[in-house]
Coordinates of N, CA and C in Angstrom, one line a residue:
X1 N 56.0 -13.6 -45.9 CA 54.9 -13.3 -44.6 C 53.1 -12.5 -44.8
X2 N 52.4 -13.1 -43.6 CA 50.9 -12.4 -44.2 C 51.1 -10.4 -43.8
X3 N 50.9 -9.9 -44.5 CA 50.3 -8.5 -43.5 C 49.0 -8.1 -43.1
X4 N 49.2 -7.5 -42.2 CA 47.8 -7.6 -40.8 C 47.4 -6.4 -42.0
X5 N 46.2 -6.1 -42.1 CA 45.1 -5.2 -41.7 C 45.1 -4.2 -40.3
X6 N 44.6 -3.0 -40.4 CA 43.8 -2.3 -39.5 C 43.1 -2.2 -40.1
X7 N 41.6 -1.9 -39.5 CA 40.6 -1.3 -40.5 C 40.2 0.4 -39.6
X8 N 40.7 1.7 -40.3 CA 40.0 2.9 -39.6 C 38.9 3.2 -39.9
X9 N 38.3 3.8 -39.9 CA 36.9 4.8 -40.3 C 37.3 5.8 -40.0
X10 N 37.4 6.5 -40.9 CA 36.8 8.2 -40.8 C 36.2 8.5 -41.0
X11 N 34.7 9.0 -41.2 CA 33.6 9.3 -41.0 C 33.1 8.4 -42.1
X12 N 32.2 8.8 -43.4 CA 32.6 7.4 -44.4 C 33.2 6.6 -44.9
X13 N 34.6 7.0 -44.4 CA 35.7 6.1 -45.8 C 36.5 5.5 -45.0
X14 N 36.7 4.4 -45.2 CA 37.0 3.1 -44.8 C 38.2 2.9 -44.9
X15 N 39.0 2.9 -44.5 CA 41.2 3.1 -44.5 C 41.2 1.6 -44.2
X16 N 42.0 1.1 -44.9 CA 42.4 -0.3 -44.4 C 44.6 -0.5 -45.5
X17 N 44.9 0.3 -43.7 CA 46.2 0.0 -43.9 C 46.9 -0.4 -43.0
X18 N 48.5 -1.5 -43.3 CA 49.0 -2.7 -42.8 C 49.1 -1.6 -41.6
X19 N 49.5 -2.7 -40.4 CA 49.3 -2.5 -38.8 C 50.7 -2.4 -38.0
X20 N 50.8 -1.2 -37.5 CA 52.7 -1.4 -37.3 C 53.2 -2.3 -36.2
X21 N 53.3 -3.7 -36.8 CA 53.5 -4.8 -36.2 C 54.5 -5.4 -36.2
X22 N 56.4 -4.4 -37.0 CA 56.9 -4.5 -37.7 C 57.6 -6.0 -37.6
X23 N 56.5 -6.3 -38.4 CA 56.7 -8.4 -38.7 C 56.9 -8.5 -37.1
X24 N 57.1 -8.6 -35.9 CA 56.7 -9.2 -34.8 C 55.7 -10.3 -34.3
X25 N 54.7 -10.1 -35.3 CA 52.9 -10.7 -34.2 C 52.9 -11.6 -35.8
X26 N 52.0 -13.0 -35.1 CA 52.1 -13.7 -35.8 C 50.2 -13.6 -35.7
X27 N 48.9 -14.1 -37.1 CA 47.9 -13.8 -36.6 C 47.5 -15.0 -37.0
X28 N 47.3 -15.9 -35.7 CA 46.6 -17.7 -35.5 C 45.7 -17.7 -36.0
X29 N 44.9 -16.8 -36.5 CA 43.2 -15.9 -37.0 C 43.3 -16.3 -38.1
X30 N 44.5 -16.0 -39.0 CA 44.6 -16.8 -40.6 C 45.0 -17.6 -41.1
X31 N 45.4 -18.6 -39.8 CA 45.9 -19.7 -40.5 C 44.7 -21.0 -40.0
X32 N 43.6 -20.8 -40.0 CA 42.9 -22.0 -39.5 C 42.3 -22.4 -40.4
X33 N 42.8 -23.8 -40.5 CA 42.7 -24.7 -41.7 C 40.9 -24.7 -41.9
X34 N 39.9 -25.1 -43.4 CA 38.7 -25.0 -43.9 C 38.3 -26.0 -42.5
X35 N 38.7 -27.2 -41.9 CA 38.3 -27.9 -41.2 C 38.3 -28.7 -41.2
X36 N 38.9 -29.2 -40.1 CA 39.8 -30.0 -39.1 C 39.2 -31.8 -38.8
X37 N 39.6 -32.8 -38.9 CA 39.3 -34.4 -38.2 C 39.9 -34.3 -37.3
X38 N 39.5 -34.7 -36.3 CA 40.1 -34.3 -35.1 C 41.0 -36.1 -35.3
X39 N 39.9 -36.8 -35.5 CA 40.3 -38.3 -35.7 C 41.1 -39.0 -36.8
X40 N 40.8 -38.2 -37.7 CA 42.2 -38.4 -38.9 C 43.1 -38.7 -38.1
X41 N 43.7 -37.5 -37.5 CA 44.8 -36.7 -37.5 C 45.8 -38.4 -35.7
X42 N 44.7 -38.5 -35.4 CA 45.3 -39.0 -34.2 C 46.9 -40.0 -34.9
X43 N 47.6 -40.6 -34.3 CA 48.6 -40.9 -34.3 C 50.1 -40.9 -34.3
X44 N 51.3 -41.1 -34.3 CA 52.1 -40.9 -34.4 C 53.0 -39.4 -35.8
X45 N 53.3 -38.8 -35.4 CA 54.1 -37.5 -36.3 C 55.5 -36.8 -36.1
X46 N 56.5 -36.9 -36.8 CA 57.9 -36.8 -36.7 C 58.4 -35.6 -37.0
X47 N 59.2 -34.7 -36.1 CA 59.5 -33.4 -36.7 C 60.6 -33.4 -37.9
X48 N 60.6 -33.1 -38.7 CA 61.1 -32.8 -40.0 C 62.0 -31.7 -40.0
X49 N 61.3 -30.6 -40.2 CA 61.7 -29.6 -40.5 C 61.2 -28.2 -39.2
X50 N 62.1 -27.4 -38.7 CA 61.5 -26.5 -36.8 C 62.1 -25.2 -38.1
X51 N 61.5 -24.0 -36.8 CA 62.1 -23.2 -36.7 C 62.3 -23.2 -35.5
X52 N 64.4 -22.6 -35.4 CA 65.1 -22.4 -34.5 C 64.1 -22.4 -33.0
X53 N 64.4 -22.7 -31.9 CA 64.1 -22.4 -31.0 C 64.6 -22.0 -29.5
X54 N 65.1 -21.8 -29.5 CA 66.1 -21.2 -28.3 C 65.2 -20.9 -27.0
X55 N 64.7 -21.8 -26.1 CA 63.6 -22.4 -25.4 C 64.5 -23.1 -24.5
X56 N 66.4 -22.8 -23.9 CA 67.5 -23.7 -22.7 C 66.9 -24.8 -23.5
X57 N 66.8 -25.8 -21.7 CA 67.2 -27.3 -22.2 C 65.9 -28.0 -22.4
X58 N 64.3 -27.5 -23.2 CA 63.7 -28.3 -23.8 C 63.4 -27.7 -25.5
X59 N 65.1 -27.9 -25.7 CA 65.6 -27.0 -27.2 C 66.2 -27.7 -27.0
X60 N 64.9 -29.6 -28.2 CA 65.5 -30.0 -28.8 C 66.0 -31.0 -29.9
X61 N 66.6 -31.7 -30.1 CA 67.1 -32.0 -31.6 C 66.6 -33.0 -32.2
X62 N 65.4 -33.4 -31.9 CA 64.8 -34.5 -32.0 C 63.2 -34.7 -31.3
X63 N 62.3 -34.1 -32.1 CA 61.2 -34.3 -31.4 C 60.0 -35.5 -32.8
X64 N 59.6 -36.7 -31.2 CA 58.1 -37.4 -32.1 C 56.7 -37.4 -31.5
X65 N 55.6 -36.7 -31.9 CA 55.0 -36.4 -31.1 C 53.6 -38.1 -31.1
X66 N 52.6 -38.2 -30.8 CA 51.3 -39.2 -31.0 C 50.5 -38.6 -29.7
X67 N 49.5 -38.6 -30.9 CA 48.5 -37.9 -30.7 C 47.7 -39.5 -30.8
X68 N 46.3 -39.1 -29.5 CA 45.3 -39.8 -28.9 C 44.5 -39.1 -28.7
X69 N 43.0 -39.3 -28.7 CA 41.9 -39.0 -28.3 C 41.8 -39.4 -26.1
X70 N 41.0 -38.4 -26.4 CA 41.6 -38.2 -24.8 C 40.2 -39.3 -24.1
X71 N 41.2 -40.0 -22.8 CA 39.7 -40.1 -21.7 C 38.8 -39.0 -21.6
X72 N 38.6 -37.7 -21.4 CA 38.6 -37.2 -20.5 C 37.7 -36.2 -21.5
X73 N 37.7 -36.4 -22.4 CA 36.0 -35.1 -23.3 C 36.6 -36.5 -24.9
X74 N 35.9 -36.9 -26.0 CA 35.9 -37.4 -27.7 C 36.7 -36.6 -28.0
X75 N 36.2 -35.1 -27.7 CA 36.7 -33.5 -28.5 C 38.1 -32.8 -28.4
X76 N 39.2 -34.0 -27.3 CA 40.2 -33.7 -26.8 C 40.9 -34.2 -27.4
X77 N 42.5 -33.7 -27.5 CA 43.5 -34.7 -27.7 C 44.6 -34.6 -27.1
X78 N 44.9 -35.5 -26.3 CA 45.6 -36.5 -25.9 C 47.1 -35.8 -26.7
X79 N 48.1 -35.4 -26.0 CA 49.3 -35.1 -27.3 C 50.0 -36.3 -26.2
X80 N 51.0 -36.5 -26.6 CA 52.0 -37.6 -26.2 C 53.5 -37.0 -26.7
X81 N 54.5 -36.6 -26.2 CA 55.7 -36.5 -26.9 C 57.0 -36.7 -26.6
X82 N 58.1 -37.3 -27.6 CA 59.3 -37.1 -26.6 C 60.0 -37.1 -27.3
X83 N 61.1 -35.9 -26.8 CA 62.2 -35.4 -27.3 C 63.8 -35.4 -27.1
X84 N 64.5 -35.3 -27.1 CA 66.1 -35.0 -26.5 C 66.5 -33.8 -26.4
X85 N 67.5 -33.2 -26.1 CA 68.0 -31.7 -25.7 C 69.6 -33.0 -26.3
X86 N 70.0 -31.6 -26.4 CA 71.5 -31.7 -27.1 C 72.2 -31.8 -25.3
X87 N 72.7 -33.3 -26.1 CA 73.4 -33.7 -24.5 C 73.1 -34.6 -23.7
X88 N 71.6 -35.0 -23.7 CA 70.7 -35.2 -22.8 C 70.3 -36.3 -22.9
X89 N 69.5 -37.6 -22.4 CA 68.4 -39.0 -23.0 C 67.3 -38.1 -23.0
X90 N 66.6 -38.8 -23.6 CA 65.5 -39.0 -24.5 C 64.2 -38.0 -23.1
X91 N 63.6 -36.7 -23.3 CA 62.3 -37.1 -22.5 C 60.9 -36.9 -22.9
X92 N 60.3 -37.4 -21.8 CA 58.7 -38.1 -22.4 C 58.1 -37.1 -21.3
X93 N 56.0 -36.2 -22.3 CA 55.8 -36.0 -21.4 C 53.7 -36.2 -22.7
X94 N 52.8 -35.3 -21.7 CA 51.8 -35.9 -22.2 C 51.0 -33.8 -21.8
X95 N 50.8 -34.1 -23.0 CA 49.4 -32.7 -22.3 C 47.9 -32.3 -23.0
X96 N 47.2 -32.6 -22.5 CA 45.6 -32.0 -22.3 C 45.6 -30.9 -23.2
X97 N 45.1 -31.7 -24.4 CA 45.1 -30.4 -25.8 C 43.6 -30.5 -25.5
X98 N 42.6 -29.2 -25.9 CA 41.6 -28.6 -25.6 C 41.0 -28.1 -26.4
X99 N 39.9 -28.3 -27.0 CA 39.6 -28.0 -28.6 C 39.1 -25.5 -27.7
X100 N 39.6 -25.5 -28.9 CA 39.2 -23.9 -29.1 C 37.3 -23.8 -29.4
X101 N 36.7 -23.6 -29.5 CA 35.6 -24.0 -29.8 C 35.4 -22.1 -31.0
X102 N 34.9 -22.7 -32.0 CA 34.3 -22.2 -33.4 C 36.8 -22.1 -34.5
X103 N 37.4 -22.5 -33.7 CA 38.4 -22.3 -34.4 C 39.4 -24.0 -35.2
X104 N 38.6 -24.5 -36.4 CA 38.9 -25.5 -36.7 C 40.8 -26.2 -36.8
X105 N 40.8 -27.2 -35.4 CA 42.9 -27.2 -35.5 C 43.4 -26.6 -34.2
X106 N 42.6 -25.6 -33.4 CA 43.5 -24.9 -32.4 C 43.2 -25.3 -31.7
X107 N 43.9 -25.7 -30.6 CA 43.5 -26.6 -28.9 C 44.5 -25.0 -28.4
X108 N 44.1 -25.8 -26.6 CA 44.8 -25.0 -25.5 C 45.8 -26.8 -25.2
X109 N 46.5 -25.8 -24.1 CA 48.0 -27.2 -23.1 C 46.8 -27.0 -22.4
X110 N 46.1 -28.1 -21.7 CA 45.7 -27.8 -20.4 C 46.6 -27.5 -19.7
X111 N 47.0 -27.0 -18.2 CA 47.8 -26.6 -17.5 C 49.2 -26.1 -18.3
X112 N 49.0 -25.7 -19.1 CA 49.8 -24.0 -19.8 C 49.0 -23.1 -20.2
X113 N 49.8 -21.9 -20.9 CA 49.2 -21.0 -21.5 C 49.3 -21.6 -23.3
X114 N 49.9 -22.2 -23.6 CA 50.4 -22.6 -25.1 C 49.4 -22.8 -25.4
X115 N 49.2 -22.1 -27.0 CA 47.9 -22.8 -28.2 C 48.6 -23.5 -29.0
X116 N 48.1 -24.3 -29.3 CA 48.3 -25.4 -30.8 C 47.1 -25.4 -31.3
X117 N 48.3 -25.1 -32.8 CA 47.5 -24.6 -34.1 C 47.7 -25.9 -35.3
X118 N 46.8 -26.6 -35.3 CA 47.2 -27.1 -36.8 C 46.9 -26.8 -37.7
X119 N 47.9 -26.1 -38.6 CA 48.0 -25.4 -39.7 C 47.3 -25.5 -41.1
X120 N 47.9 -26.5 -41.5 CA 47.2 -27.8 -42.7 C 48.2 -28.9 -42.0
X121 N 47.5 -30.0 -43.0 CA 47.6 -31.2 -43.0 C 46.6 -32.6 -44.2
X122 N 46.7 -32.6 -44.7 CA 46.4 -34.3 -45.4 C 46.2 -35.3 -44.8
X123 N 46.6 -35.3 -43.6 CA 46.5 -36.2 -42.5 C 47.3 -38.1 -42.5
X124 N 47.5 -37.3 -44.0 CA 48.1 -39.1 -44.5 C 50.3 -38.9 -44.4
X125 N 50.4 -37.8 -44.5 CA 52.2 -37.5 -45.1 C 52.7 -36.4 -44.8
X126 N 51.8 -34.9 -44.6 CA 52.7 -34.1 -43.6 C 51.2 -33.6 -43.5
X127 N 52.4 -32.3 -41.8 CA 51.0 -31.1 -41.7 C 51.8 -30.4 -40.7
X128 N 50.8 -29.5 -40.9 CA 52.1 -28.0 -40.2 C 51.3 -27.4 -38.4
X129 N 52.8 -27.3 -37.8 CA 52.5 -26.9 -36.4 C 52.2 -25.5 -36.0
X130 N 52.1 -24.9 -35.1 CA 52.1 -24.3 -34.7 C 52.1 -23.5 -33.8
X131 N 53.6 -23.7 -32.9 CA 52.5 -23.8 -31.4 C 52.5 -22.0 -30.6
X132 N 52.2 -21.4 -29.4 CA 52.5 -20.5 -29.2 C 52.8 -20.5 -28.1
X133 N 53.5 -20.4 -27.2 CA 54.4 -20.4 -25.6 C 53.9 -19.1 -24.5
X134 N 53.7 -20.1 -23.8 CA 54.3 -19.2 -23.0 C 52.2 -17.9 -22.3
X135 N 52.0 -17.2 -23.5 CA 50.7 -16.6 -23.5 C 49.6 -17.7 -24.2
X136 N 48.1 -16.4 -24.2 CA 47.1 -17.4 -24.6 C 47.6 -15.9 -25.9
X137 N 46.4 -16.0 -26.9 CA 46.7 -15.5 -28.5 C 46.0 -14.4 -27.5
X138 N 46.6 -12.8 -27.7 CA 45.7 -11.8 -28.0 C 45.0 -11.5 -28.4
X139 N 43.9 -10.8 -28.5 CA 43.1 -11.0 -30.0 C 43.4 -12.0 -31.4
X140 N 43.3 -13.2 -31.1 CA 44.5 -13.5 -32.7 C 45.4 -13.8 -33.0
X141 N 46.3 -13.4 -32.0 CA 48.0 -12.6 -32.3 C 49.0 -13.6 -31.5
X142 N 49.7 -13.9 -31.8 CA 51.0 -14.5 -31.2 C 52.7 -13.8 -31.5
X143 N 53.0 -13.1 -30.8 CA 54.7 -12.2 -30.6 C 55.4 -13.6 -31.8
X144 N 55.5 -13.4 -32.4 CA 56.8 -14.7 -32.3 C 57.8 -15.1 -32.1
X145 N 58.7 -14.0 -31.3 CA 59.2 -14.9 -30.3 C 59.2 -16.0 -28.9
X146 N 57.4 -16.2 -29.1 CA 57.1 -16.8 -28.5 C 56.7 -18.2 -29.3
X147 N 56.1 -18.0 -30.3 CA 56.1 -19.2 -31.6 C 57.1 -20.0 -32.4
X148 N 57.4 -21.3 -32.6 CA 57.1 -22.4 -32.9 C 56.5 -23.3 -34.4
X149 N 57.4 -23.2 -34.6 CA 56.9 -24.0 -36.1 C 57.5 -25.6 -36.4
X150 N 55.9 -26.1 -36.7 CA 57.3 -27.2 -36.9 C 56.3 -28.5 -38.4
X151 N 56.9 -28.1 -39.1 CA 57.0 -29.6 -40.3 C 56.5 -30.6 -40.2
X152 N 56.3 -30.9 -39.5 CA 56.0 -32.8 -39.5 C 55.9 -34.3 -40.5
X153 N 55.5 -35.2 -40.0 CA 55.7 -36.2 -40.9 C 55.6 -37.2 -40.7
X154 N 54.5 -38.3 -41.0 CA 54.0 -39.3 -40.2 C 54.6 -40.6 -40.4
X155 N 56.0 -40.3 -41.4 CA 57.3 -41.4 -41.4 C 58.4 -40.7 -41.6
X156 N 59.3 -41.0 -40.1 CA 60.3 -40.8 -39.9 C 61.9 -40.6 -41.5
X157 N 61.6 -41.0 -42.3 CA 63.1 -41.4 -43.4 C 61.6 -40.9 -44.3
X158 N 60.5 -40.3 -44.1 CA 60.2 -38.9 -45.3 C 61.3 -38.0 -45.5
X159 N 61.1 -36.9 -46.8 CA 61.7 -36.1 -47.0 C 60.7 -35.3 -48.2
X160 N 61.3 -33.8 -47.4 CA 59.7 -33.0 -48.5 C 61.0 -33.0 -49.7
X161 N 60.2 -32.2 -50.6 CA 60.6 -32.2 -51.9 C 60.7 -30.3 -51.2
X162 N 61.6 -29.4 -51.9 CA 61.7 -27.8 -51.2 C 60.3 -27.1 -52.4
X163 N 59.4 -27.6 -53.0 CA 57.8 -26.6 -53.3 C 57.5 -27.4 -52.5
X164 N 57.2 -28.3 -52.0 CA 56.5 -28.2 -51.3 C 56.1 -27.9 -49.9
X165 N 58.0 -28.5 -49.7 CA 57.9 -27.2 -48.3 C 57.6 -25.8 -48.3
X166 N 58.1 -25.0 -49.4 CA 57.2 -23.9 -49.8 C 56.0 -23.3 -49.9
X167 N 55.3 -24.5 -50.6 CA 54.1 -25.2 -50.9 C 53.4 -24.6 -49.3
X168 N 53.5 -25.2 -48.5 CA 52.9 -25.6 -47.1 C 53.1 -24.6 -46.1
X169 N 54.5 -23.1 -46.3 CA 55.0 -22.4 -46.1 C 53.9 -21.0 -45.7
X170 N 53.3 -20.4 -47.5 CA 53.3 -20.1 -48.3 C 52.2 -18.8 -47.7
X171 N 52.0 -17.5 -47.1 CA 51.4 -16.6 -46.4 C 51.2 -17.1 -45.3
X172 N 51.3 -17.9 -44.5 CA 51.9 -18.3 -43.0 C 52.5 -17.7 -42.1
X173 N 53.3 -17.0 -41.9 CA 53.9 -15.9 -41.2 C 55.8 -16.0 -41.4
X174 N 55.6 -17.3 -41.7 CA 56.8 -17.4 -41.9 C 57.2 -17.6 -43.8
X175 N 58.8 -17.6 -43.3 CA 59.6 -18.1 -45.3 C 60.7 -19.1 -44.7
X176 N 60.9 -19.6 -46.0 CA 61.6 -20.8 -46.1 C 62.7 -20.5 -44.9
X177 N 63.1 -19.4 -45.1 CA 64.6 -19.3 -44.5 C 64.9 -19.6 -43.3
X178 N 63.5 -19.4 -43.0 CA 62.9 -19.5 -40.7 C 63.2 -21.3 -40.4
X179 N 62.4 -22.2 -42.2 CA 62.9 -23.6 -41.2 C 64.1 -23.7 -41.5
X180 N 64.5 -24.8 -40.2 CA 66.0 -25.7 -41.0 C 65.2 -27.1 -40.3
X181 N 66.3 -27.5 -41.3 CA 66.0 -29.9 -40.8 C 66.2 -29.8 -39.2
X182 N 66.1 -30.7 -38.6 CA 65.8 -31.1 -37.7 C 66.8 -32.0 -37.3
X183 N 67.8 -31.5 -36.2 CA 69.7 -32.0 -35.9 C 68.9 -34.0 -36.4
X184 N 68.1 -34.6 -35.7 CA 67.5 -36.0 -35.8 C 66.6 -36.2 -35.9
X185 N 65.9 -37.0 -36.4 CA 64.4 -37.6 -36.8 C 64.4 -38.7 -36.3
X186 N 63.6 -38.7 -34.7 CA 63.0 -39.8 -34.2 C 63.7 -40.9 -32.9
X187 N 64.6 -39.7 -32.5 CA 65.6 -40.6 -32.2 C 65.5 -40.9 -30.1
X188 N 64.0 -40.5 -29.9 CA 63.6 -40.7 -29.0 C 62.4 -41.1 -29.5
X189 N 61.7 -42.4 -29.2 CA 60.2 -43.1 -29.2 C 59.4 -42.9 -28.4
X190 N 58.2 -42.6 -28.4 CA 57.2 -41.9 -27.7 C 56.8 -43.1 -27.0

């Protein structure tokens, strides 16, 4: 888990001390990719591994995501998703993703306060995505209880080697034990 630092100035002395967040917050500003090409990200992605979520009816056992260019603005993305809650049929929805200026890979889900952040991707095989639900980031931070992390694959049959999973999540607010295999992969189509 990355450690956040608070800077305190005392006359000419500058002290960097760990902030007392107790591991309850994730600094999304520390997760920004160096660059992000929205056009290369378009297409289908399948959730392979994820953090456990407790969103009631919206706790999906399988998720498939599709990203397309928005008709409203070429810098926006349209997120199409399909998921299946336990014991229910597949449900589908869409969100307009509005880009944050100066924050590569970060989008605000229109009509919600959810923040969608692509943390890492090679555009061809994997993507690591963080979502902060129900709140806008407060000075770049998301409360861990509102955060969902998904390790996505371009292909539903793909399996990641353990070392690759650890490499993708290292120093990114979560540890290997925080991710679990998605119970079903690609059981719903977008």
